[in-house]
PDB file of C-alpha atoms in Angstrom:
ATOM      1  CA  MET A   1       8.384  -3.324 -13.147  1.00 75.00           C
ATOM      2  CA  THR A   2       6.961  -0.379 -14.438  1.00 86.00           C
ATOM      3  CA  VAL A   3       5.252   0.931 -11.351  1.00 87.00           C
ATOM      4  CA  TRP A   4       9.238  -0.009  -9.760  1.00 86.00           C
ATOM      5  CA  GLN A   5      10.324   2.371 -12.836  1.00 88.00           C
ATOM      6  CA  GLN A   6       8.122   5.054 -12.368  1.00 87.00           C
ATOM      7  CA  VAL A   7       8.127   5.533  -8.307  1.00 87.00           C
ATOM      8  CA  LEU A   8      11.985   4.690  -7.813  1.00 88.00           C
ATOM      9  CA  GLY A   9      12.630   6.971 -11.165  1.00 88.00           C
ATOM     10  CA  VAL A  10      15.098   4.381 -12.584  1.00 87.00           C
ATOM     11  CA  PRO A  11      14.996   3.620 -16.429  1.00 87.00           C
ATOM     12  CA  GLU A  12      15.050  -0.423 -16.056  1.00 88.00           C
ATOM     13  CA  VAL A  13      13.784  -2.978 -13.451  1.00 88.00           C
ATOM     14  CA  SER A  14      14.676  -6.271 -13.970  1.00 89.00           C
ATOM     15  CA  ILE A  15      12.850  -9.346 -11.798  1.00 90.00           C
ATOM     16  CA  HIS A  16      15.618  -9.734  -9.745  1.00 90.00           C
ATOM     17  CA  ASP A  17      16.164  -5.902  -8.428  1.00 90.00           C
ATOM     18  CA  HIS A  18      16.108  -5.278  -4.880  1.00 91.00           C
ATOM     19  CA  PHE A  19      13.525  -2.320  -3.963  1.00 90.00           C
ATOM     20  CA  PHE A  20      15.298  -1.234  -1.481  1.00 91.00           C
ATOM     21  CA  ASP A  21      18.782  -1.204  -3.502  1.00 91.00           C
ATOM     22  CA  LEU A  22      17.292   0.591  -5.741  1.00 89.00           C
ATOM     23  CA  GLY A  23      16.537   3.737  -3.468  1.00 89.00           C
ATOM     24  CA  GLY A  24      13.154   2.868  -2.211  1.00 87.00           C
ATOM     25  CA  ASP A  25      11.632   3.362   1.128  1.00 87.00           C
ATOM     26  CA  SER A  26       8.744   3.884   3.133  1.00 82.00           C
ATOM     27  CA  ILE A  27       7.061   6.538   1.567  1.00 80.00           C
ATOM     28  CA  LYS A  28       7.541   5.087  -1.709  1.00 85.00           C
ATOM     29  CA  ALA A  29       6.129   1.592  -1.075  1.00 86.00           C
ATOM     30  CA  ILE A  30       3.416   3.642   0.149  1.00 81.00           C
ATOM     31  CA  GLN A  31       3.298   5.134  -3.626  1.00 82.00           C
ATOM     32  CA  VAL A  32       3.846   1.850  -5.174  1.00 86.00           C
ATOM     33  CA  ALA A  33       0.619   0.048  -3.108  1.00 84.00           C
ATOM     34  CA  SER A  34      -1.155   3.151  -4.821  1.00 78.00           C
ATOM     35  CA  ARG A  35       0.134   2.823  -7.648  1.00 81.00           C
ATOM     36  CA  LEU A  36      -0.645  -0.422  -7.617  1.00 84.00           C
ATOM     37  CA  LEU A  37      -4.424  -0.111  -6.443  1.00 78.00           C
ATOM     38  CA  GLN A  38      -5.058   1.652  -9.587  1.00 73.00           C
ATOM     39  CA  VAL A  39      -4.258  -0.872 -11.908  1.00 78.00           C
ATOM     40  CA  GLY A  40      -6.238  -3.699  -9.958  1.00 80.00           C
ATOM     41  CA  TYR A  41      -3.678  -4.914  -7.647  1.00 84.00           C
ATOM     42  CA  LYS A  42      -3.665  -4.566  -4.019  1.00 85.00           C
ATOM     43  CA  LEU A  43      -0.489  -4.479  -1.686  1.00 86.00           C
ATOM     44  CA  GLU A  44       0.460  -5.041   1.742  1.00 86.00           C
ATOM     45  CA  MET A  45       3.462  -2.842   2.938  1.00 83.00           C
ATOM     46  CA  LYS A  46       4.464  -6.057   5.082  1.00 88.00           C
ATOM     47  CA  THR A  47       4.152  -8.269   1.458  1.00 90.00           C
ATOM     48  CA  LEU A  48       6.608  -5.423   0.301  1.00 90.00           C
ATOM     49  CA  PHE A  49       9.036  -5.645   2.981  1.00 90.00           C
ATOM     50  CA  ARG A  50       9.056  -9.356   3.307  1.00 92.00           C
ATOM     51  CA  TYR A  51       9.811  -9.667  -0.454  1.00 92.00           C
ATOM     52  CA  PRO A  52      11.186  -6.846  -1.742  1.00 90.00           C
ATOM     53  CA  VAL A  53      12.844  -8.466  -5.296  1.00 91.00           C
ATOM     54  CA  VAL A  54      10.294  -8.223  -8.110  1.00 88.00           C
ATOM     55  CA  ALA A  55      10.421 -11.795  -9.021  1.00 89.00           C
ATOM     56  CA  GLN A  56       9.061 -12.730  -5.292  1.00 89.00           C
ATOM     57  CA  LEU A  57       6.238  -9.996  -5.049  1.00 88.00           C
ATOM     58  CA  GLY A  58       5.169 -10.794  -8.213  1.00 83.00           C
ATOM     59  CA  THR A  59       3.210 -13.972  -6.379  1.00 86.00           C
ATOM     60  CA  HIS A  60       2.265 -12.081  -3.497  1.00 87.00           C
ATOM     61  CA  LEU A  61      -0.384  -9.230  -5.136  1.00 87.00           C
ATOM     62  CA  THR A  62      -4.295 -10.241  -4.377  1.00 84.00           C
ATOM     63  CA  ALA A  63      -6.591  -8.962  -7.487  1.00 84.00           C
ATOM     64  CA  VAL A  64      -9.087  -6.403  -6.394  1.00 74.00           C
ATOM     65  CA  THR A  65     -12.316  -7.590  -7.442  1.00 67.00           C
ATOM     66  CA  ARG A  66     -14.503  -4.980  -4.745  1.00 56.00           C
ATOM     67  CA  THR A  67     -15.033  -1.321  -5.873  1.00 57.00           C
ATOM     68  CA  ALA A  68     -15.383   1.100  -3.238  1.00 58.00           C
ATOM     69  CA  GLU A  69     -18.186   3.712  -4.019  1.00 57.00           C
ATOM     70  CA  GLN A  70     -17.551   6.098  -6.275  1.00 61.00           C
ATOM     71  CA  GLY A  71     -19.975   8.992  -4.543  1.00 67.00           C
ATOM     72  CA  GLU A  72     -19.565  11.512  -2.267  1.00 70.00           C
ATOM     73  CA  VAL A  73     -19.325   9.344   1.427  1.00 70.00           C
ATOM     74  CA  HIS A  74     -20.168  10.829   4.358  1.00 73.00           C
ATOM     75  CA  GLY A  75     -22.058  10.545   7.970  1.00 83.00           C
ATOM     76  CA  ALA A  76     -20.035   7.618  10.288  1.00 82.00           C
ATOM     77  CA  VAL A  77     -17.291   6.040   8.903  1.00 79.00           C
ATOM     78  CA  PRO A  78     -14.884   3.497  11.388  1.00 80.00           C
ATOM     79  CA  LEU A  79     -11.457   4.847  12.486  1.00 81.00           C
ATOM     80  CA  THR A  80      -9.026   3.975   9.645  1.00 78.00           C
ATOM     81  CA  PRO A  81      -6.023   1.752  11.032  1.00 78.00           C
ATOM     82  CA  ILE A  82      -2.811   4.892  11.138  1.00 79.00           C
ATOM     83  CA  GLN A  83      -5.893   6.922  13.169  1.00 81.00           C
ATOM     84  CA  ARG A  84      -6.444   3.694  15.788  1.00 83.00           C
ATOM     85  CA  TRP A  85      -2.637   4.019  16.386  1.00 82.00           C
ATOM     86  CA  LEU A  86      -2.188   7.882  17.143  1.00 81.00           C
ATOM     87  CA  VAL A  87      -5.012   7.973  19.549  1.00 82.00           C
ATOM     88  CA  GLU A  88      -4.100   4.404  21.100  1.00 82.00           C
ATOM     89  CA  ARG A  89      -1.148   6.499  21.790  1.00 79.00           C
ATOM     90  CA  ASP A  90      -2.787   9.045  23.398  1.00 69.00           C
ATOM     91  CA  PRO A  91      -0.534  11.978  22.362  1.00 66.00           C
ATOM     92  CA  VAL A  92      -0.374  15.512  24.833  1.00 69.00           C
ATOM     93  CA  ASP A  93      -1.594  17.172  21.389  1.00 72.00           C
ATOM     94  CA  LEU A  94      -3.412  15.378  18.220  1.00 75.00           C
ATOM     95  CA  HIS A  95      -3.747  18.146  16.110  1.00 72.00           C
ATOM     96  CA  HIS A  96      -0.140  18.783  15.660  1.00 71.00           C
ATOM     97  CA  PHE A  97       0.262  15.434  14.593  1.00 74.00           C
ATOM     98  CA  ASN A  98       0.423  16.540  11.013  1.00 74.00           C
ATOM     99  CA  GLN A  99       2.902  16.585   8.256  1.00 75.00           C
ATOM    100  CA  ALA A 100       4.226  20.080   6.573  1.00 77.00           C
ATOM    101  CA  VAL A 101       6.337  20.466   3.590  1.00 77.00           C
ATOM    102  CA  MET A 102       7.652  23.842   2.216  1.00 78.00           C
ATOM    103  CA  LEU A 103       8.001  23.695  -2.394  1.00 78.00           C
ATOM    104  CA  TYR A 104       9.465  26.507  -4.397  1.00 75.00           C
ATOM    105  CA  ARG A 105       8.542  26.883  -7.904  1.00 75.00           C
ATOM    106  CA  GLU A 106      10.288  28.671 -10.260  1.00 76.00           C
ATOM    107  CA  GLU A 107       7.122  29.463 -12.673  1.00 76.00           C
ATOM    108  CA  ARG A 108       5.499  30.743  -9.691  1.00 77.00           C
ATOM    109  CA  PHE A 109       2.481  28.716  -8.006  1.00 80.00           C
ATOM    110  CA  ASP A 110      -0.786  30.775  -9.428  1.00 82.00           C
ATOM    111  CA  ARG A 111      -3.461  31.074  -6.080  1.00 84.00           C
ATOM    112  CA  VAL A 112      -6.674  30.234  -8.272  1.00 86.00           C
ATOM    113  CA  ALA A 113      -5.157  26.677  -9.769  1.00 85.00           C
ATOM    114  CA  LEU A 114      -4.220  25.537  -6.607  1.00 85.00           C
ATOM    115  CA  SER A 115      -7.635  26.288  -4.901  1.00 87.00           C
ATOM    116  CA  VAL A 116      -8.954  24.681  -8.359  1.00 87.00           C
ATOM    117  CA  ALA A 117      -6.505  21.776  -7.349  1.00 86.00           C
ATOM    118  CA  MET A 118      -7.089  21.611  -3.277  1.00 87.00           C
ATOM    119  CA  GLN A 119     -10.587  21.941  -3.988  1.00 88.00           C
ATOM    120  CA  HIS A 120     -10.610  18.703  -6.029  1.00 86.00           C
ATOM    121  CA  LEU A 121      -8.355  16.620  -4.036  1.00 85.00           C
ATOM    122  CA  ALA A 122     -11.070  17.411  -1.079  1.00 86.00           C
ATOM    123  CA  THR A 123     -13.806  16.364  -3.139  1.00 86.00           C
ATOM    124  CA  HIS A 124     -12.573  13.115  -4.497  1.00 83.00           C
ATOM    125  CA  HIS A 125     -10.674  11.823  -1.519  1.00 83.00           C
ATOM    126  CA  ASP A 126     -13.287  11.519   1.378  1.00 84.00           C
ATOM    127  CA  ALA A 127     -10.799  11.008   3.952  1.00 83.00           C
ATOM    128  CA  LEU A 128      -9.323  14.654   3.877  1.00 86.00           C
ATOM    129  CA  ARG A 129     -12.759  15.712   5.064  1.00 88.00           C
ATOM    130  CA  MET A 130     -12.918  13.506   8.346  1.00 86.00           C
ATOM    131  CA  THR A 131     -12.968  15.147  11.709  1.00 86.00           C
ATOM    132  CA  LEU A 132     -12.105  12.971  14.956  1.00 84.00           C
ATOM    133  CA  THR A 133     -13.680  13.869  18.234  1.00 81.00           C
ATOM    134  CA  GLN A 134     -13.468  12.351  21.212  1.00 79.00           C
ATOM    135  CA  ALA A 135     -16.476  11.207  22.975  1.00 77.00           C
ATOM    136  CA  GLU A 136     -17.127  12.064  26.900  1.00 78.00           C
ATOM    137  CA  ASP A 137     -15.996   8.119  27.651  1.00 77.00           C
ATOM    138  CA  GLY A 138     -12.337   8.938  26.212  1.00 78.00           C
ATOM    139  CA  SER A 139     -13.251   7.155  22.957  1.00 82.00           C
ATOM    140  CA  TYR A 140     -12.733   8.701  19.750  1.00 83.00           C
ATOM    141  CA  PHE A 141     -15.184   8.728  16.790  1.00 84.00           C
ATOM    142  CA  ALA A 142     -14.470   9.932  12.898  1.00 85.00           C
ATOM    143  CA  TRP A 143     -16.983  11.421  10.813  1.00 86.00           C
ATOM    144  CA  ASN A 144     -16.967  12.434   6.762  1.00 85.00           C
ATOM    145  CA  ARG A 145     -18.156  15.710   6.367  1.00 88.00           C
ATOM    146  CA  LYS A 146     -20.105  16.594   3.363  1.00 86.00           C
ATOM    147  CA  VAL A 147     -18.582  18.687   0.593  1.00 86.00           C
ATOM    148  CA  ALA A 148     -20.674  21.560   1.501  1.00 83.00           C
ATOM    149  CA  ASP A 149     -20.466  21.629   5.405  1.00 85.00           C
ATOM    150  CA  GLY A 150     -17.639  23.765   5.452  1.00 82.00           C
ATOM    151  CA  GLU A 151     -13.854  24.520   4.551  1.00 85.00           C
ATOM    152  CA  LEU A 152     -12.621  22.051   2.503  1.00 88.00           C
ATOM    153  CA  TYR A 153      -9.039  23.624   2.932  1.00 87.00           C
ATOM    154  CA  ARG A 154      -7.635  27.077   3.753  1.00 87.00           C
ATOM    155  CA  LEU A 155      -5.088  28.884   1.969  1.00 88.00           C
ATOM    156  CA  ASP A 156      -3.372  32.137   3.253  1.00 86.00           C
ATOM    157  CA  VAL A 157      -1.082  34.789   1.159  1.00 85.00           C
ATOM    158  CA  PHE A 158       2.243  35.903   3.277  1.00 82.00           C
ATOM    159  CA  ASP A 159       4.268  38.481   2.366  1.00 82.00           C
ATOM    160  CA  PHE A 160       6.971  39.690   4.334  1.00 79.00           C
ATOM    161  CA  ARG A 161       9.427  41.379   1.940  1.00 77.00           C
ATOM    162  CA  GLY A 162      11.227  43.924   2.810  1.00 78.00           C
ATOM    163  CA  GLU A 163      10.673  43.644   6.564  1.00 80.00           C
ATOM    164  CA  PRO A 164      12.837  43.309   9.298  1.00 86.00           C
ATOM    165  CA  GLY A 165      13.208  39.742  10.382  1.00 82.00           C
ATOM    166  CA  TRP A 166      12.282  38.073   7.287  1.00 76.00           C
ATOM    167  CA  SER A 167      13.015  34.165   8.162  1.00 80.00           C
ATOM    168  CA  GLU A 168      11.775  34.420  11.504  1.00 86.00           C
ATOM    169  CA  LYS A 169       8.407  35.923  10.425  1.00 85.00           C
ATOM    170  CA  VAL A 170       8.490  32.964   7.933  1.00 81.00           C
ATOM    171  CA  GLU A 171       8.784  30.312  10.163  1.00 83.00           C
ATOM    172  CA  ALA A 172       6.218  31.830  12.444  1.00 86.00           C
ATOM    173  CA  ALA A 173       3.849  31.709   9.862  1.00 84.00           C
ATOM    174  CA  ALA A 174       4.680  27.886   9.138  1.00 82.00           C
ATOM    175  CA  ALA A 175       4.368  27.494  13.002  1.00 82.00           C
ATOM    176  CA  GLU A 176       0.742  29.290  12.915  1.00 83.00           C
ATOM    177  CA  LEU A 177      -0.478  26.960   9.779  1.00 82.00           C
ATOM    178  CA  GLN A 178       0.548  23.650  11.374  1.00 79.00           C
ATOM    179  CA  GLY A 179      -0.766  24.440  14.912  1.00 78.00           C
ATOM    180  CA  SER A 180      -3.815  25.955  13.589  1.00 82.00           C
ATOM    181  CA  ILE A 181      -5.412  22.250  12.140  1.00 82.00           C
ATOM    182  CA  SER A 182      -8.365  20.923  13.928  1.00 83.00           C
ATOM    183  CA  LEU A 183      -8.868  17.317  13.827  1.00 83.00           C
ATOM    184  CA  ALA A 184     -12.019  18.134  15.470  1.00 84.00           C
ATOM    185  CA  THR A 185     -13.594  20.624  13.080  1.00 85.00           C
ATOM    186  CA  GLY A 186     -11.055  20.691  10.205  1.00 83.00           C
ATOM    187  CA  PRO A 187      -9.868  21.594   7.905  1.00 86.00           C
ATOM    188  CA  LEU A 188      -7.364  19.029   7.463  1.00 85.00           C
ATOM    189  CA  MET A 189      -5.254  20.984   5.340  1.00 86.00           C
ATOM    190  CA  ARG A 190      -3.622  24.078   5.091  1.00 86.00           C
ATOM    191  CA  LEU A 191      -1.799  26.097   2.808  1.00 85.00           C
ATOM    192  CA  GLY A 192       0.141  29.059   2.917  1.00 84.00           C
ATOM    193  CA  LEU A 193       1.759  31.375  -0.275  1.00 82.00           C
ATOM    194  CA  LYS A 194       4.609  33.659   0.043  1.00 79.00           C
ATOM    195  CA  PRO A 195       6.739  35.614  -2.389  1.00 74.00           C
ATOM    196  CA  SER A 196      10.363  34.599  -1.967  1.00 66.00           C
ATOM    197  CA  ARG A 197      12.941  37.135  -2.237  1.00 57.00           C
ATOM    198  CA  ARG A 198      13.673  36.098  -5.777  1.00 56.00           C
ATOM    199  CA  SER A 199       9.982  37.173  -6.109  1.00 47.00           C
ATOM    200  CA  ARG A 200       8.494  34.189  -6.521  1.00 47.00           C
ATOM    201  CA  LEU A 201       5.969  32.108  -4.560  1.00 49.00           C
ATOM    202  CA  ASP A 202       6.508  29.995  -2.450  1.00 49.00           C
ATOM    203  CA  VAL A 203       4.068  27.326  -0.772  1.00 53.00           C
ATOM    204  CA  PHE A 204       3.751  25.866   2.358  1.00 52.00           C
ATOM    205  CA  ASP A 205       1.710  22.806   2.458  1.00 48.00           C
ATOM    206  CA  LEU A 206       0.200  21.691   5.745  1.00 46.00           C
ATOM    207  CA  GLY A 207      -2.201  18.566   6.746  1.00 47.00           C
ATOM    208  CA  TRP A 208      -2.605  15.128   6.875  1.00 39.00           C
ATOM    209  CA  THR A 209      -1.137  13.935   3.697  1.00 34.00           C
ATOM    210  CA  PHE A 210       2.136  13.893   2.447  1.00 32.00           C
ATOM    211  CA  SER A 211       1.708  13.147  -1.117  1.00 34.00           C
ATOM    212  CA  ILE A 212       0.734  15.893  -3.778  1.00 38.00           C
ATOM    213  CA  SER A 213       1.338  13.986  -7.072  1.00 38.00           C
ATOM    214  CA  GLY A 214      -1.284  14.237  -8.972  1.00 39.00           C
ATOM    215  CA  VAL A 215      -1.924  17.767  -8.266  1.00 45.00           C
ATOM    216  CA  SER A 216      -1.420  19.613 -11.513  1.00 46.00           C
ATOM    217  CA  PRO A 217      -1.794  23.362 -10.760  1.00 48.00           C
ATOM    218  CA  ASP A 218      -0.611  24.027 -14.061  1.00 50.00           C
ATOM    219  CA  GLY A 219      -3.745  22.152 -15.342  1.00 48.00           C
ATOM    220  CA  ALA A 220      -6.118  23.385 -13.008  1.00 45.00           C
ATOM    221  CA  LYS A 221      -4.807  27.165 -14.765  1.00 51.00           C
ATOM    222  CA  ARG A 222      -5.563  25.645 -18.091  1.00 50.00           C
ATOM    223  CA  SER A 223      -9.157  23.987 -16.730  1.00 48.00           C
ATOM    224  CA  LYS A 224      -8.049  20.921 -17.634  1.00 54.00           C
ATOM    225  CA  PRO A 225      -9.826  18.021 -15.473  1.00 50.00           C
ATOM    226  CA  LEU A 226      -7.502  16.376 -12.733  1.00 57.00           C
ATOM    227  CA  PRO A 227      -6.978  12.956 -13.248  1.00 57.00           C
ATOM    228  CA  LEU A 228      -7.349  11.105  -9.863  1.00 56.00           C
ATOM    229  CA  SER A 229      -7.848   7.047  -9.280  1.00 58.00           C
ATOM    230  CA  CYS A 230     -11.041   5.805  -8.216  1.00 59.00           C
ATOM    231  CA  LYS A 231     -11.415   6.022  -4.338  1.00 59.00           C
ATOM    232  CA  ALA A 232     -10.453   3.196  -2.791  1.00 56.00           C
ATOM    233  CA  ALA A 233     -12.584   4.159   0.489  1.00 53.00           C
ATOM    234  CA  PHE A 234     -11.866   2.709   3.966  1.00 52.00           C
ATOM    235  CA  ARG A 235     -15.498   2.091   5.149  1.00 51.00           C
TER     236      ARG A 235
END
């Protein structure tokens, strides 16, 4: 119930509460599964959708007994379920199938702190270094790059203040960032910092990740370690 409280942002949860009645959705379901994994329990998405009440769900959690490799994972890896789903759809522009979000922070985003946080994430989460290449026979294979094999992310700064067509240029910059991601070569994450008209820094976050919870620019700025859960590598 504590996990539900944290993810759903509600003060209390009873064993009779319904996940979706409390504001749950598919994204929050993934966050619940992730947090449960951190405390030693595995939850399948279909299980939560089938048993959305706490009292029902409790008996369907699986204790995790296997610990994934905690060192750097590199080399050939099997396609993940979501990668298999994607390539089976045979989209026209595979590389453009990514997530994008624009964030605003009153206290400003610090470029150095963001760089530290993104480097730490890409080092810890092996899948953020994964490339996806199509062979001559049409099949796809995945490869986990080493941390030292190239860019782990890219961070650009755009300043259009005082220029005509400000909003159009911001939209064009965001589109360029999103369209530049290459699954074959990486990096899989691109960020763009731009001073807003209020003299603050906004950030575009582009990549194959929809959640940056756990990224703490303030902590990075103060040289504090970024607390991340143990790896759960799909291998």
